[in-house]
Tab-separated table of C-alpha atoms and ligand atoms in Angstrom:
chain	number	residue	atom	x	y	z
X	1	UNK	CA	-19.438	18.230	-9.090
X	2	UNK	CA	-16.684	16.142	-10.743
X	3	UNK	CA	-16.578	18.390	-13.801
X	4	UNK	CA	-16.278	21.451	-11.599
X	5	UNK	CA	-13.393	20.038	-9.599
X	6	UNK	CA	-11.572	18.813	-12.706
X	7	UNK	CA	-11.956	22.308	-14.112
X	8	UNK	CA	-10.373	23.690	-10.947
X	9	UNK	CA	-7.453	21.305	-11.413
X	10	UNK	CA	-7.069	22.327	-15.052
X	11	UNK	CA	-7.046	25.980	-13.999
X	12	UNK	CA	-4.494	25.200	-11.277
X	13	UNK	CA	-6.803	26.448	-8.546
X	14	UNK	CA	-6.402	25.112	-5.013
X	15	UNK	CA	-8.591	22.195	-3.956
X	16	UNK	CA	-10.357	22.312	-0.600
X	17	UNK	CA	-11.099	19.490	1.797
X	18	UNK	CA	-14.552	18.894	0.378
X	19	UNK	CA	-13.128	18.541	-3.148
X	20	UNK	CA	-10.554	16.048	-1.895
X	21	UNK	CA	-13.110	13.934	-0.051
X	22	UNK	CA	-15.230	13.837	-3.187
X	23	UNK	CA	-12.305	12.772	-5.374
X	24	UNK	CA	-11.184	10.133	-2.872
X	25	UNK	CA	-14.651	8.617	-3.223
X	26	UNK	CA	-14.459	8.208	-7.008
X	27	UNK	CA	-15.121	4.677	-8.188
X	28	UNK	CA	-15.813	4.664	-11.909
X	29	UNK	CA	-12.805	3.745	-14.017
X	30	UNK	CA	-13.208	6.661	-16.423
X	31	UNK	CA	-13.484	9.162	-13.567
X	32	UNK	CA	-10.337	7.779	-11.987
X	33	UNK	CA	-8.490	7.899	-15.295
X	34	UNK	CA	-9.501	11.557	-15.698
X	35	UNK	CA	-7.981	12.291	-12.305
X	36	UNK	CA	-4.833	10.227	-12.878
X	37	UNK	CA	-4.252	11.831	-16.256
X	38	UNK	CA	-4.234	15.264	-14.643
X	39	UNK	CA	-1.909	14.127	-11.858
X	40	UNK	CA	0.488	12.857	-14.521
X	41	UNK	CA	0.419	16.229	-16.270
X	42	UNK	CA	1.179	18.009	-12.986
X	43	UNK	CA	4.045	15.575	-12.335
X	44	UNK	CA	5.485	16.314	-15.737
X	45	UNK	CA	5.157	20.061	-15.303
X	46	UNK	CA	6.399	20.430	-11.719
X	47	UNK	CA	8.678	17.444	-11.124
X	48	UNK	CA	9.830	16.643	-14.661
X	49	UNK	CA	10.243	13.413	-16.600
X	50	UNK	CA	13.170	11.970	-14.695
X	51	UNK	CA	12.758	9.262	-12.084
X	52	UNK	CA	15.067	9.654	-9.081
X	53	UNK	CA	16.499	6.563	-7.442
X	54	UNK	CA	17.380	6.403	-3.748
X	55	UNK	CA	19.275	3.368	-2.478
X	56	UNK	CA	17.639	2.122	0.720
X	57	UNK	CA	19.878	0.684	3.450
X	58	UNK	CA	17.966	-0.869	6.349
X	59	UNK	CA	20.848	-0.803	8.784
X	60	UNK	CA	19.187	-1.886	12.048
X	61	UNK	CA	15.826	-3.315	13.066
X	62	UNK	CA	16.184	-2.703	16.791
X	63	UNK	CA	13.492	-0.308	17.952
X	64	UNK	CA	12.610	1.266	21.275
X	65	UNK	CA	9.075	2.027	20.119
X	66	UNK	CA	5.909	0.012	19.943
X	67	UNK	CA	3.915	1.448	17.027
X	68	UNK	CA	0.896	-0.861	16.827
X	69	UNK	CA	1.150	-1.621	13.083
X	70	UNK	CA	4.852	-2.330	12.802
X	71	UNK	CA	6.483	-5.756	12.609
X	72	UNK	CA	9.735	-4.624	14.216
X	73	UNK	CA	8.074	-2.911	17.195
X	74	UNK	CA	9.867	-3.412	20.492
X	75	UNK	CA	7.517	-6.048	21.877
X	76	UNK	CA	7.589	-8.345	18.877
X	77	UNK	CA	9.799	-11.052	20.326
X	78	UNK	CA	9.570	-13.017	17.090
X	79	UNK	CA	11.578	-10.418	15.151
X	80	UNK	CA	15.161	-11.555	14.552
X	81	UNK	CA	17.154	-8.462	15.463
X	82	UNK	CA	20.252	-7.288	13.634
X	83	UNK	CA	22.522	-4.295	13.352
X	84	UNK	CA	24.845	-3.810	10.423
X	85	UNK	CA	28.425	-3.080	11.469
X	86	UNK	CA	29.758	0.315	10.368
X	87	UNK	CA	32.152	-1.149	7.833
X	88	UNK	CA	29.320	-3.055	6.202
X	89	UNK	CA	27.131	0.060	6.030
X	90	UNK	CA	30.024	1.870	4.345
X	91	UNK	CA	30.619	-0.912	1.819
X	92	UNK	CA	26.881	-0.969	1.084
X	93	UNK	CA	26.992	2.765	0.374
X	94	UNK	CA	29.888	2.120	-2.019
X	95	UNK	CA	27.823	-0.517	-3.781
X	96	UNK	CA	24.856	1.884	-4.024
X	97	UNK	CA	27.129	4.502	-5.546
X	98	UNK	CA	28.520	1.972	-8.004
X	99	UNK	CA	24.977	1.150	-9.087
X	100	UNK	CA	24.490	4.829	-9.901
X	101	UNK	CA	22.333	5.875	-6.943
X	102	UNK	CA	23.119	9.440	-5.922
X	103	UNK	CA	21.187	9.244	-2.660
X	104	UNK	CA	21.354	6.694	0.126
X	105	UNK	CA	18.529	6.420	2.631
X	106	UNK	CA	19.756	5.181	5.997
X	107	UNK	CA	16.722	3.629	7.659
X	108	UNK	CA	16.305	1.849	10.987
X	109	UNK	CA	14.108	1.384	14.014
X	110	UNK	CA	14.698	3.887	16.806
X	111	UNK	CA	17.931	2.190	17.801
X	112	UNK	CA	19.777	4.058	20.534
X	113	UNK	CA	22.864	1.905	20.115
X	114	UNK	CA	23.497	4.313	17.268
X	115	UNK	CA	24.305	7.281	19.460
X	116	UNK	CA	24.672	10.745	17.974
X	117	UNK	CA	28.468	10.298	18.061
X	118	UNK	CA	28.268	7.041	16.130
X	119	UNK	CA	25.904	8.487	13.543
X	120	UNK	CA	27.961	11.644	13.090
X	121	UNK	CA	31.040	9.501	12.511
X	122	UNK	CA	29.146	7.360	9.996
X	123	UNK	CA	27.758	10.368	8.109
X	124	UNK	CA	31.186	11.986	7.890
X	125	UNK	CA	32.803	8.808	6.617
X	126	UNK	CA	30.117	8.332	3.978
X	127	UNK	CA	30.605	11.900	2.777
X	128	UNK	CA	34.375	11.401	2.639
X	129	UNK	CA	34.244	8.207	0.642
X	130	UNK	CA	31.177	8.687	-1.575
X	131	UNK	CA	29.550	11.341	-3.700
X	132	UNK	CA	25.992	10.781	-2.495
X	133	UNK	CA	23.234	12.696	-0.758
X	134	UNK	CA	22.223	11.204	2.602
X	135	UNK	CA	18.668	10.813	3.866
X	136	UNK	CA	18.157	9.851	7.510
X	137	UNK	CA	15.087	7.759	8.337
X	138	UNK	CA	15.829	6.907	11.958
X	139	UNK	CA	12.825	8.278	13.835
X	140	UNK	CA	12.727	10.917	16.537
X	141	UNK	CA	15.851	12.397	18.119
X	142	UNK	CA	16.544	15.590	20.064
X	143	UNK	CA	16.958	18.709	17.944
X	144	UNK	CA	20.641	19.062	18.943
X	145	UNK	CA	21.347	15.632	17.496
X	146	UNK	CA	19.711	16.438	14.166
X	147	UNK	CA	21.706	19.681	14.124
X	148	UNK	CA	24.880	17.641	14.473
X	149	UNK	CA	23.787	15.234	11.717
X	150	UNK	CA	23.171	18.184	9.411
X	151	UNK	CA	26.569	19.707	10.159
X	152	UNK	CA	28.183	16.323	9.560
X	153	UNK	CA	26.727	16.312	6.043
X	154	UNK	CA	23.292	14.670	6.123
X	155	UNK	CA	21.038	16.296	3.516
X	156	UNK	CA	17.525	15.030	4.150
X	157	UNK	CA	15.221	13.472	6.700
X	158	UNK	CA	12.319	11.115	6.276
X	159	UNK	CA	9.851	10.828	9.106
X	160	UNK	CA	6.225	10.102	8.341
X	161	UNK	CA	3.493	11.576	10.498
X	162	UNK	CA	1.428	8.486	9.540
X	163	UNK	CA	-1.960	10.190	10.017
X	164	UNK	CA	-3.077	13.750	10.729
X	165	UNK	CA	-5.964	12.479	12.852
X	166	UNK	CA	-4.472	13.031	16.264
X	167	UNK	CA	-6.864	10.685	18.057
X	168	UNK	CA	-5.989	7.869	15.657
X	169	UNK	CA	-2.313	8.808	15.936
X	170	UNK	CA	-2.370	8.418	19.715
X	171	UNK	CA	-4.202	5.100	19.453
X	172	UNK	CA	-1.585	3.648	17.131
X	173	UNK	CA	1.443	5.079	18.926
X	174	UNK	CA	1.368	4.171	22.612
X	175	UNK	CA	4.744	5.806	23.217
X	176	UNK	CA	4.749	8.742	20.780
X	177	UNK	CA	3.076	12.107	20.722
X	178	UNK	CA	1.425	13.688	17.685
X	179	UNK	CA	2.571	17.226	18.514
X	180	UNK	CA	6.116	16.051	19.098
X	181	UNK	CA	6.143	14.335	15.685
X	182	UNK	CA	4.931	17.523	13.989
X	183	UNK	CA	7.399	19.635	15.937
X	184	UNK	CA	10.290	17.426	14.832
X	185	UNK	CA	9.222	17.942	11.203
X	186	UNK	CA	9.101	21.720	11.674
X	187	UNK	CA	12.533	22.138	13.185
X	188	UNK	CA	14.133	19.665	10.815
X	189	UNK	CA	13.200	22.160	8.128
X	190	UNK	CA	14.533	25.062	10.191
X	191	UNK	CA	17.855	23.268	10.556
X	192	UNK	CA	18.098	23.157	6.775
X	193	UNK	CA	17.169	19.590	5.917
X	194	UNK	CA	15.069	18.727	2.916
X	195	UNK	CA	12.247	17.102	4.827
X	196	UNK	CA	10.221	14.087	3.816
X	197	UNK	CA	7.163	12.701	5.524
X	198	UNK	CA	4.105	10.690	4.650
X	199	UNK	CA	1.306	8.425	5.747
X	200	UNK	CA	-0.099	4.938	5.510
X	201	UNK	CA	-3.336	4.295	3.639
X	202	UNK	CA	-5.989	2.062	5.179
X	203	UNK	CA	-5.043	2.263	8.844
X	204	UNK	CA	-7.834	0.733	10.929
X	205	UNK	CA	-10.319	3.507	11.704
X	206	UNK	CA	-8.950	5.950	9.117
X	207	UNK	CA	-11.588	7.842	7.099
X	208	UNK	CA	-11.563	9.677	3.779
X	209	UNK	CA	-11.840	12.945	5.709
X	210	UNK	CA	-8.637	11.960	7.504
X	211	UNK	CA	-6.890	11.297	4.185
X	212	UNK	CA	-8.057	14.633	2.790
X	213	UNK	CA	-6.655	16.280	5.932
X	214	UNK	CA	-3.353	14.419	5.443
X	215	UNK	CA	-3.020	15.708	1.878
X	216	UNK	CA	-3.648	19.300	2.975
X	217	UNK	CA	-1.111	18.796	5.766
X	218	UNK	CA	1.533	17.785	3.194
X	219	UNK	CA	1.077	21.134	1.545
X	220	UNK	CA	0.970	23.134	4.775
X	221	UNK	CA	4.290	21.574	5.826
X	222	UNK	CA	5.845	22.283	2.389
X	223	UNK	CA	7.346	18.814	2.369
X	224	UNK	CA	10.159	18.089	-0.041
X	225	UNK	CA	9.125	14.462	-0.234
X	226	UNK	CA	5.866	12.664	0.529
X	227	UNK	CA	5.774	8.875	0.882
X	228	UNK	CA	2.355	7.280	0.663
X	229	UNK	CA	2.010	3.530	1.035
X	230	UNK	CA	-0.736	1.073	1.941
X	231	UNK	CA	-0.882	-0.250	5.493
X	232	UNK	CA	-0.155	-3.977	5.373
X	233	UNK	CA	-1.296	-6.027	8.325
X	234	UNK	CA	1.379	-7.874	10.303
X	235	UNK	CA	0.170	-10.859	12.328
X	236	UNK	CA	2.646	-10.365	15.162
X	237	UNK	CA	1.271	-6.963	16.124
X	238	UNK	CA	-1.735	-5.785	18.171
X	239	UNK	CA	-3.467	-4.938	14.874
X	240	UNK	CA	-3.461	-8.535	13.643
X	241	UNK	CA	-6.534	-9.558	11.673
X	242	UNK	CA	-7.167	-6.113	10.199
X	243	UNK	CA	-7.576	-5.489	6.476
X	244	UNK	CA	-4.756	-4.100	4.369
X	245	UNK	CA	-5.020	-0.702	2.727
X	246	UNK	CA	-6.026	-0.887	-0.926
X	247	UNK	CA	-3.969	-0.229	-4.025
X	248	UNK	CA	-6.686	1.971	-5.538
X	249	UNK	CA	-6.940	4.265	-2.524
X	250	UNK	CA	-3.145	4.534	-2.488
X	251	UNK	CA	-3.201	5.569	-6.161
X	252	UNK	CA	-5.851	8.191	-5.458
X	253	UNK	CA	-3.869	9.671	-2.574
X	254	UNK	CA	-0.656	9.740	-4.652
X	255	UNK	CA	-2.456	11.502	-7.502
X	256	UNK	CA	-4.037	14.070	-5.182
X	257	UNK	CA	-0.761	14.594	-3.331
X	258	UNK	CA	0.856	15.502	-6.641
X	259	UNK	CA	-1.971	17.853	-7.587
X	260	UNK	CA	-2.061	19.576	-4.198
X	261	UNK	CA	1.686	19.786	-3.403
X	262	UNK	CA	2.845	20.150	-7.011
X	263	UNK	CA	6.582	20.076	-6.275
X	264	UNK	CA	6.967	17.280	-3.723
X	265	UNK	CA	9.070	14.280	-4.632
X	266	UNK	CA	6.751	11.287	-4.410
X	267	UNK	CA	8.087	7.725	-4.250
X	268	UNK	CA	6.361	4.680	-5.687
X	269	UNK	CA	6.671	2.793	-2.404
X	270	UNK	CA	7.750	-0.767	-1.685
X	271	UNK	CA	4.539	-1.392	0.259
X	272	UNK	CA	2.576	-0.543	-2.878
X	273	UNK	CA	4.775	-2.862	-4.949
X	274	UNK	CA	4.148	-5.565	-2.358
X	275	UNK	CA	0.372	-5.395	-2.834
X	276	UNK	CA	0.658	-5.086	-6.598
X	277	UNK	CA	3.856	-6.750	-7.706
X	278	UNK	CA	3.137	-6.771	-11.432
X	279	UNK	CA	2.949	-3.036	-12.006
X	280	UNK	CA	2.244	-1.133	-8.767
X	281	UNK	CA	5.339	1.033	-9.095
X	282	UNK	CA	4.918	1.687	-12.811
X	283	UNK	CA	1.317	2.773	-12.332
X	284	UNK	CA	2.286	5.065	-9.455
X	285	UNK	CA	4.958	6.671	-11.643
X	286	UNK	CA	2.256	7.337	-14.215
X	287	UNK	CA	-0.143	9.067	-11.851
X	288	UNK	CA	2.049	11.421	-9.858
X	289	UNK	CA	5.093	9.632	-8.417
X	290	UNK	CA	8.659	10.400	-9.552
X	291	UNK	CA	10.936	8.488	-7.169
X	292	UNK	CA	11.782	4.824	-6.560
X	293	UNK	CA	13.774	3.507	-3.609
X	294	UNK	CA	15.554	0.324	-4.648
X	295	UNK	CA	16.700	-1.804	-1.741
X	296	UNK	CA	20.467	-2.193	-1.326
X	297	UNK	CA	20.388	-3.849	2.105
X	298	UNK	CA	22.519	-7.029	2.102
X	299	UNK	CA	20.205	-9.993	1.423
X	300	UNK	CA	20.976	-11.727	4.733
X	301	UNK	CA	19.171	-8.930	6.637
X	302	UNK	CA	16.266	-8.212	4.350
X	303	UNK	CA	13.791	-10.759	5.633
X	304	UNK	CA	14.413	-9.567	9.212
X	305	UNK	CA	13.509	-5.978	8.344
X	306	UNK	CA	9.880	-6.971	8.293
X	307	UNK	CA	7.821	-3.843	8.873
X	308	UNK	CA	5.027	-5.755	7.152
X	309	UNK	CA	4.854	-9.302	5.747
X	310	UNK	CA	5.587	-10.552	2.217
X	311	UNK	CA	7.668	-7.506	1.393
X	312	UNK	CA	8.891	-7.651	-2.176
X	313	UNK	CA	12.555	-8.050	-3.122
X	314	UNK	CA	13.731	-9.765	0.054
X	315	UNK	CA	15.478	-12.548	-1.874
X	316	UNK	CA	17.005	-10.338	-4.571
X	317	UNK	CA	20.366	-8.704	-4.113
X	318	UNK	CA	21.167	-5.065	-4.896
X	319	UNK	CA	22.272	-5.785	-8.476
X	320	UNK	CA	19.050	-7.660	-9.240
X	321	UNK	CA	16.938	-4.868	-7.772
X	322	UNK	CA	18.901	-2.391	-9.853
X	323	UNK	CA	18.197	-4.313	-13.066
X	324	UNK	CA	14.552	-4.862	-12.197
X	325	UNK	CA	13.875	-1.208	-11.335
X	326	UNK	CA	15.641	0.072	-14.438
X	327	UNK	CA	13.640	-2.335	-16.589
X	328	UNK	CA	10.398	-1.132	-15.054
X	329	UNK	CA	11.257	2.534	-15.571
X	330	UNK	CA	12.338	1.989	-19.178
X	331	UNK	CA	9.143	0.030	-19.837
X	332	UNK	CA	7.139	3.210	-19.210
X	333	UNK	CA	9.555	5.280	-21.228
X	334	UNK	CA	10.930	7.489	-18.487
X	335	UNK	CA	14.571	8.476	-18.014
X	336	UNK	CA	16.504	7.710	-14.840
X	337	UNK	CA	18.020	10.806	-13.252
X	338	UNK	CA	21.775	11.061	-12.914
X	339	UNK	CA	21.625	13.902	-10.365
X	340	UNK	CA	21.124	13.868	-6.599
X	341	UNK	CA	17.426	14.505	-6.940
X	342	UNK	CA	17.359	17.370	-4.484
X	343	UNK	CA	14.174	19.234	-3.672
X	344	UNK	CA	12.535	21.005	-6.605
X	345	UNK	CA	10.575	23.571	-4.603
X	346	UNK	CA	11.178	27.017	-6.088
X	347	UNK	CA	13.202	29.500	-4.030
K	1	LIG	N1	11.666	3.970	12.668
K	1	LIG	C1	11.561	4.963	11.672
K	1	LIG	C2	11.797	4.448	10.262
K	1	LIG	C3	11.417	3.027	9.990
K	1	LIG	S1	9.706	2.685	9.854
K	1	LIG	C4	10.201	5.634	11.754
K	1	LIG	O1	9.277	5.046	12.303
K	1	LIG	O2	10.097	6.767	11.273
K	1	LIG	C5	9.343	3.402	8.255
K	1	LIG	C6	7.888	3.454	7.902
K	1	LIG	O3	7.382	2.143	7.673
K	1	LIG	C7	6.954	4.010	8.953
K	1	LIG	O4	6.967	5.408	8.938
K	1	LIG	C8	5.605	3.418	8.533
K	1	LIG	O5	4.851	4.357	7.761
K	1	LIG	C9	5.980	2.217	7.642
K	1	LIG	N2	5.381	0.971	8.164
K	1	LIG	C10	5.572	0.426	9.378
K	1	LIG	N3	4.769	-0.660	9.532
K	1	LIG	C11	4.048	-0.784	8.396
K	1	LIG	C12	3.020	-1.677	7.947
K	1	LIG	N4	2.560	-2.680	8.728
K	1	LIG	N5	2.502	-1.495	6.705
K	1	LIG	C13	2.966	-0.508	5.911
K	1	LIG	N6	3.909	0.369	6.279
K	1	LIG	C14	4.446	0.252	7.505
K	2	LIG	FE1	9.942	1.551	15.384
K	2	LIG	FE2	9.537	2.986	13.149
K	2	LIG	FE3	8.384	0.548	13.518
K	2	LIG	FE4	7.555	2.608	14.987
K	2	LIG	S1	7.383	2.404	12.731
K	2	LIG	S2	7.982	0.530	15.753
K	2	LIG	S3	9.455	3.721	15.305
K	2	LIG	S4	10.548	0.995	13.279
């Protein structure tokens, strides 16, 4: 069966759910290497050699939602809450630009202090002062608001659907709705955004069939970016005591996401680097990924933006992260992109 599926990959034929479930179950090192090698070839062919850097600014950790896995969920009273003032967000964007990042990712909890007016103002000021693409990772908002953000100059959105198993989705999201999440993704694309989404690997109760369904969903949605990271258990959440997702399963899903979606930008995520500090990101970049998101959040806030514990890079400042990431990318002999890193989907 393995030979047959690998042949399909070599012939660039589509994989079906059964193929994906089989590949997700691979265990032998040489089988995995055969898969990863092919994912790397697809990455080279469809996404190119360059690694795109996106400077991540975690500008607020207030959140109105209570996602069961997340360390900054509303009911976690232990989280030290912060909001970066506008001026500080703007100076952080300037720093990101100075470090050569051509995209900034503005990420936060669902913080309604940042009204549409405030965000529009922020987006416009960033576009006036800096030559960067803007990705919004701020959760769900009404369509009219996203329309205003797009008009103001925002280029991309990032909103993971977390799992395509709707029963599991509802269990983990007491105050969100699976269909609403999917609908937001659809109209974000209609508005004109380059849309990113993704999932966590190893959510309690998640099966390999679910993961295969997630990968097919990435393709169906024609996502411009797909972020795949391991779930990491946070003790101050209702999911405390659960196991973390594994690095190997994350690698497999990244590789298959590359093979199935071909053109999607795929980041080597921070959560992956957290579980495998030595070379998690480098390995991911060698089996399908082509993006890294170095943190540029001012150090004083980093430890408070604790989606999951023991996150890497919380004591390093933006310059250190810049040096570290560049070193890692050079060590695997890949060039860093100087462009915005827009979507590479044809047409
Ligand atoms: N509030 C926004 C953006 C911030 S959360 C949103 O929810 O879309 C960004 C991502 O962090 C989430 O989509 C989720 O996939 C990830 N995340 C949250 N808690 C996590 C955990 N315990 N382990 C790994 N990733 C987590
Ligand atoms: Fe809020 Fe996002 Fe965390 Fe959910 S995952 S609790 S929306 S920050």
